[in-house]
Amino acid sequence: MLLLPWVVTTQVDVVLLLVSALALWTRLSGLSYPKSVVFDEVYYGQFVSLYMKRVFFIDDSGPPLGHMILAAGAYLGGFDGNFVWNRIGAEYPESVNVWSLRLVPALCGALSVPLVYCLSLELGASHLSALGAALLFLLENALIVQSRFMLLESVLIFFILLSFFCYLRFHNTCHSSWFSYCWLLLSGASIAVAVGVKYMGLLSYLLLLGVACVHTWKLIGDRSFSHLRVCVHAVCRSVCLVLVPVLLYVFWFYIHLTLLHRSGPHDQLMSSAFQATLEGGLSRITQGQPLEVAYGSQVTLRSSAANPVPCWLHSHKANYPIRYENGRGSSHQQQVTCYPFKDVNNWWIIKDPLRQELVVGTPPRPVRHGDVIQLVHGMTSRFLNSHDVAAPMSPHAQEVSGYVNYNVSMAPQNMWTVEISNRETDGEVWKTIMSDVRLVHLNTSAVLKLSGTPLPDWGFHQLEVIAEKLFTAPSTSQSWTVEEHRYGTSQEQKERELELHSPTHIDVNRKISLWAKFIELQWKMLTTKQENSEHKYSSSPSEWLTLETNIAYWLHSSSNAQIHLIGNPVSWAIANISLLTYHLLAITYLLRRRRGFKDIPEDEWNRFVSLGSVCVGGWLVNFLPFLLMEKTLFLYHYLPALCYLHLLSPALLEHVHSHLLRCGTQRRAMAVCVLGLAVSVLLSYRNFSPLTYGSPQLSTAELQRLKWKQSWDILYRRR
């Protein structure tokens, strides 16, 4: 019944194995050199250390998955996070496994080479053309440099290429078996990883969705498919390319928030509720606080606005000047500001206007939405007040002060209505940390607001607080949160001051959901303003096209050994010529087809269009957005776009050779030219390899000969 022997037959692409071996050699050989911090390793290394210590942080430049991938390599190498990433060129100690820190980016860079070979085949290119694309990737100095250090571009590029390869494999085999949908699922997962590594991956994701939509639209018009099968195809593509990436993107944040459960340097950017979920920091202070704010509660009020800095409602024994520098008069009342540091003068007492007590009763009477309260400053006993006097730095708004009775015709106006912005019911109780509250001045309907403008010397450069009329839309600067809270027990001022310095706690357990934490963290990442400062090696997109710029990544402390992010000039030129040639051919073909001339077979035309959709479209979506950006840009931002052109060049040469050159002489001449270009790419790679690998070190004269363009910043020591 059992037939023996069992025989397994397989095919091995020797060329694929060869380029894979060469890619591993060019990316992984001597990976631990130099054993010092190289360029942006000083930036990413900080986050890796924080992961090792489970300390919360925010990186407003991108999602957390890229940092987690780098941290995984560091973890496998035994890195404990105990290294100070304070300067480029700092030597790694013997306890740090440099090879493991750089392993994951190097592997991704190496695997991109055989992946390009396979992707070219899926685009309809021949094996020879696919080999050409793989060689352009293999010998691209900029891609090698970027993959040999603890940086993220090689990881991003690998997963972008993988997503397109998997999708095209699905598209080319989707009618053969249901198993092909595994490729579609893997495509969605890969692009989710790319977006999770860097937001630049979103550009290629949009391109992938566009290509998939076009294919789906054509599928809908194919009458050979039943209605049911068309619906199944459309639903599967939607699930795999939309739902799966979204779910995985959220999942990356779930892992991030689960791992980083300790208080860290970026806590103050988050809300009080978020901070209270982290071990240490605010959670140490707020653990066991009363949940419901009551009359007599002692509270600190934190502004919900994170810009310019997190701060707390504050007052102190100093008055507004009688006259400001511009001649305007003030109330000369006690200053009320927003102070960006913890301080005993941040404490306020919630008072019932109908009672004199400043302590919490038994049982406590909670404050609810719509209640009218008074706020008494804990250390000076001044009431929070506002009146029809212009604010010092914002004359369109009212001044906010601690009321001082000068026995003049300025009666106190110190009643405030509590409005809970995120309430679920109209009678909701004001809750510690959880409630976002607006305080509306009863007399003037103005809202207590952080203007954010620093006060002059007389205000100790603290931030201005104003009362602004309700003619503007609600904003976070009008919202306040009770952060620290205790039930007051001392009626006398002296006893109360001692109480403010020594809080008491009542055990209360409260948490916010993971979904709420994800929404808040994502919002902070997208809205936190990055400081755009000039950098010595920053560049403009126009300089990338012609390789007018480079970046010095590392310089040996005592010799001319150095590493630069600098492209292979020959392959860079081939990429630009290919881009221009494709556009010229596309315009020519379209005009002639409009006139009724079909120069190439329909199958080849479809292949030409598909090639342009992926390669030229990929270049466009990864390059044009940078023309509109005002952030600081570097040469490595161009690498994803460049990869698409390296895919395009060999396939376009094959198209010209097969369909535009008519006679054998022309084709032989072109083959000789292509061979010459391949040799030139190889020689250019070897020529710049000392700047790619940092060895061998060159003399000053040899370095000067490598400066092909005056705009390049090649470093050398004069002796």
XYZ file of C-alpha atoms in Angstrom, residues 93-427:
335
model
C 32.503 49.623 25.878
C 33.445 45.960 25.672
C 30.185 45.027 27.401
C 28.140 46.281 24.404
C 27.696 43.795 21.565
C 27.947 46.215 18.621
C 27.351 43.419 16.094
C 23.920 42.610 17.527
C 22.948 46.301 17.676
C 23.492 46.578 13.922
C 22.438 43.083 12.883
C 18.748 43.624 12.079
C 19.241 46.623 9.730
C 22.121 44.778 8.037
C 20.017 41.655 7.485
C 17.171 43.722 6.058
C 19.601 45.505 3.745
C 21.104 42.206 2.608
C 17.751 40.481 2.044
C 16.539 43.442 -0.021
C 18.942 42.416 -2.814
C 17.457 38.948 -3.559
C 14.021 40.411 -2.897
C 14.548 42.948 -5.691
C 15.538 40.075 -7.973
C 12.258 38.299 -7.231
C 10.221 41.501 -7.463
C 11.626 42.240 -10.920
C 10.496 38.813 -12.085
C 6.978 39.507 -10.780
C 6.973 42.761 -12.751
C 7.480 40.704 -15.882
C 11.201 41.237 -16.371
C 13.565 38.522 -17.560
C 16.053 36.819 -15.247
C 18.859 38.878 -16.818
C 16.996 42.110 -16.139
C 16.248 40.948 -12.583
C 19.952 40.268 -12.105
C 20.692 43.820 -13.260
C 18.300 45.268 -10.671
C 19.850 43.100 -7.955
C 23.354 44.272 -8.927
C 22.304 47.938 -8.792
C 21.039 47.341 -5.243
C 24.071 45.253 -4.354
C 26.590 47.910 -5.459
C 24.726 51.015 -4.257
C 27.096 52.544 -1.715
C 24.400 54.640 -0.023
C 22.194 51.592 0.613
C 25.159 49.655 2.005
C 26.120 52.428 4.430
C 22.562 52.923 5.625
C 22.135 49.195 6.314
C 25.382 48.684 8.249
C 24.426 50.795 11.257
C 21.633 50.996 13.797
C 19.350 52.970 11.463
C 15.877 52.318 10.097
C 15.924 53.064 6.355
C 17.052 49.552 5.358
C 14.263 48.014 7.471
C 11.726 50.360 5.873
C 12.917 49.590 2.339
C 12.904 45.823 2.917
C 9.294 45.712 4.055
C 8.146 48.076 1.293
C 9.736 45.793 -1.299
C 8.314 42.716 0.423
C 4.786 44.152 0.378
C 4.935 44.834 -3.367
C 6.499 41.445 -4.105
C 3.784 39.622 -2.153
C 1.008 41.641 -3.746
C 2.314 41.097 -7.294
C 2.809 37.395 -6.580
C -0.832 37.277 -5.476
C -1.961 39.271 -8.508
C -0.068 36.997 -10.900
C -1.358 33.781 -9.297
C -4.715 34.775 -7.800
C -6.684 32.653 -10.261
C -4.709 29.486 -9.620
C -5.618 28.627 -6.005
C -7.066 30.021 -2.811
C -3.639 29.571 -1.250
C -2.543 32.649 -3.198
C -4.487 34.778 -0.702
C -1.707 34.061 1.776
C 0.446 36.306 -0.404
C -2.175 39.051 -0.180
C -2.311 38.711 3.601
C 1.484 38.820 3.810
C 1.471 41.936 1.632
C -0.875 43.725 4.035
C 1.196 42.642 7.027
C 4.432 43.789 5.359
C 3.139 47.253 4.508
C 1.823 47.543 8.088
C 5.360 46.870 9.307
C 6.713 49.503 6.892
C 4.266 52.135 8.177
C 5.043 51.067 11.745
C 8.759 51.578 11.162
C 8.518 55.070 9.647
C 5.667 57.241 8.466
C 7.459 57.404 5.104
C 6.067 53.903 4.572
C 2.619 55.487 4.330
C 3.585 56.925 0.921
C 4.260 53.471 -0.538
C 1.154 52.138 1.195
C -0.972 54.655 -0.696
C 0.675 53.543 -3.930
C -0.011 49.878 -3.109
C -3.668 50.685 -2.419
C -3.869 52.569 -5.710
C -2.439 49.640 -7.685
C -4.786 47.218 -5.910
C -7.791 49.447 -6.630
C -6.957 49.548 -10.342
C -6.611 45.769 -10.446
C -9.890 45.324 -8.557
C -11.669 47.705 -10.921
C -10.476 45.654 -13.900
C -11.579 42.487 -12.116
C -15.094 43.891 -11.673
C -15.304 44.384 -15.436
C -14.201 40.808 -16.196
C -17.398 38.976 -17.205
C -15.698 35.591 -16.857
C -15.944 35.988 -13.076
C -19.242 35.369 -11.297
C -20.750 38.074 -9.120
C -19.995 36.042 -6.002
C -16.354 35.551 -6.924
C -15.912 39.259 -7.687
C -17.392 40.126 -4.278
C -15.121 37.626 -2.543
C -12.067 39.080 -4.288
C -13.043 42.654 -3.370
C -13.757 41.774 0.263
C -10.521 39.800 0.641
C -8.470 42.665 -0.777
C -10.202 45.147 1.526
C -9.596 42.960 4.570
C -5.968 42.148 3.763
C -4.880 45.588 2.527
C -6.979 47.880 4.749
C -8.260 46.139 7.860
C -5.170 44.030 8.579
C -2.704 46.968 8.302
C -4.889 49.123 10.561
C -5.186 46.386 13.192
C -1.462 45.649 13.066
C -0.638 49.353 13.351
C -2.682 49.535 16.548
C -1.045 46.291 17.700
C 2.434 47.859 17.423
C 1.304 50.537 19.877
C -0.193 47.885 22.153
C 3.204 46.201 22.400
C 4.898 49.584 22.854
C 2.594 50.624 25.703
C 2.750 47.192 27.320
C 6.551 47.142 27.344
C 7.040 50.723 28.515
C 5.253 50.770 31.846
C 7.680 52.954 33.800
C 7.724 56.709 34.146
C 10.205 58.459 31.873
C 11.489 61.793 30.548
C 8.466 62.470 28.304
C 5.716 61.957 30.893
C 4.763 65.609 31.098
C 3.730 65.659 27.437
C 0.903 63.269 28.306
C -2.290 63.867 30.233
C -2.471 63.320 33.950
C -4.627 60.236 33.401
C -1.998 58.734 31.114
C 0.841 59.553 33.519
C -1.005 57.943 36.401
C -0.847 54.557 34.623
C 2.981 54.553 34.614
C 5.065 53.197 37.468
C 6.871 55.947 39.347
C 6.591 59.637 38.497
C 3.076 60.970 38.807
C 1.643 57.582 39.755
C 3.732 57.669 42.956
C 2.174 61.003 43.831
C -1.404 60.305 42.763
C -1.783 56.704 43.889
C -4.591 56.497 46.385
C -5.932 60.012 45.749
C -9.666 60.631 46.166
C -11.463 60.114 42.870
C -14.318 62.618 43.263
C -13.575 66.325 43.692
C -15.595 67.686 46.604
C -16.162 71.043 48.255
C -13.097 71.559 50.444
C -10.819 69.521 48.134
C -7.242 70.711 47.720
C -6.214 70.345 44.065
C -3.581 71.230 41.504
C -4.991 72.184 38.097
C -2.900 71.143 35.091
C -3.511 72.776 31.729
C -4.528 70.219 29.090
C -2.434 72.097 26.523
C 1.055 70.648 26.069
C 2.335 73.736 24.221
C 4.505 75.557 24.889
C 5.119 73.322 27.945
C 2.920 71.464 30.462
C 2.088 73.755 33.395
C -0.123 74.177 36.466
C -2.398 77.032 37.596
C -0.259 79.042 40.007
C -0.199 82.155 42.151
C 2.361 83.803 44.434
C 2.870 86.851 46.649
C 3.544 89.293 43.832
C 1.134 91.710 42.195
C 0.700 92.910 38.649
C 2.561 96.224 38.133
C 0.420 99.346 38.405
C 1.391 100.222 34.824
C 2.826 98.051 32.087
C 5.695 99.037 29.792
C 3.254 100.269 27.123
C 1.488 102.586 29.569
C -1.637 100.497 30.129
C -2.839 100.189 33.696
C -3.563 96.987 35.594
C -5.677 96.016 38.587
C -2.544 95.678 40.747
C -4.076 92.430 42.021
C -2.066 89.291 42.887
C -0.568 87.542 39.871
C -2.091 84.287 38.587
C 0.057 82.386 36.116
C 0.755 78.911 34.782
C 3.973 77.453 36.179
C 5.772 74.575 34.414
C 7.142 73.017 37.627
C 5.725 71.268 40.672
C 5.368 73.821 43.462
C 3.399 74.271 46.665
C 1.932 77.479 45.174
C 0.106 75.343 42.612
C -2.448 74.209 45.226
C -6.025 75.563 45.191
C -9.042 74.833 47.381
C -12.524 74.206 45.977
C -14.961 76.355 48.006
C -18.739 76.391 48.147
C -19.804 80.074 47.673
C -22.644 79.582 50.173
C -20.369 78.331 52.977
C -17.253 79.515 54.721
C -15.656 76.115 55.354
C -12.477 75.181 53.458
C -12.517 71.551 54.566
C -14.287 68.479 53.212
C -17.442 67.596 55.077
C -18.708 64.215 56.219
C -19.811 62.759 53.927
C -17.988 64.656 51.149
C -20.241 66.715 48.865
C -19.005 66.140 45.290
C -18.748 68.962 42.739
C -20.800 68.304 39.606
C -21.033 69.655 36.080
C -22.767 73.041 36.155
C -21.962 73.823 39.791
C -20.734 77.297 40.726
C -17.570 77.301 42.841
C -14.868 79.574 44.189
C -11.162 78.745 43.976
C -9.031 79.807 46.931
C -5.248 79.845 46.615
C -3.912 77.494 49.263
C -0.826 79.432 50.376
C -2.113 83.027 50.140
C -5.902 82.548 50.608
C -6.620 84.812 47.610
C -9.719 84.031 45.540
C -9.315 83.338 41.819
C -10.803 86.454 40.247
C -11.395 88.120 36.885
C -12.869 91.466 35.861
C -13.052 93.885 32.969
C -9.351 94.745 32.978
C -7.138 93.852 30.004
C -4.680 91.002 30.479
C -0.998 92.049 30.545
C 0.178 90.308 27.347
C -3.207 89.641 25.686
C -5.163 92.923 25.869
C -8.116 91.423 23.955
C -8.805 89.174 26.972
C -9.496 89.751 30.675
C -6.880 89.687 33.382
C -7.012 86.796 35.891
C -5.823 87.550 39.408
C -5.925 86.657 43.078
C -8.361 89.205 44.502
C -6.939 91.855 46.828
C -9.434 94.191 48.521
C -8.044 97.738 48.232
C -11.338 99.294 49.408
C -11.861 100.838 45.973
C -14.751 100.476 43.592
C -13.664 97.060 42.288
C -15.886 94.423 43.827
C -14.714 90.800 43.739
C -15.906 88.701 40.812
C -14.734 85.263 41.884
C -17.515 82.864 40.925
C -16.728 80.138 38.350
C -19.021 77.613 36.696
C -17.669 74.074 36.294
C -18.169 72.613 32.809
C -16.957 69.010 32.312
C -16.106 68.767 28.604
C -15.856 64.965 28.432
C -18.946 64.277 30.558
C -21.319 61.433 29.781
C -24.283 62.877 31.726
C -25.265 66.430 32.697
C -24.994 65.680 36.402
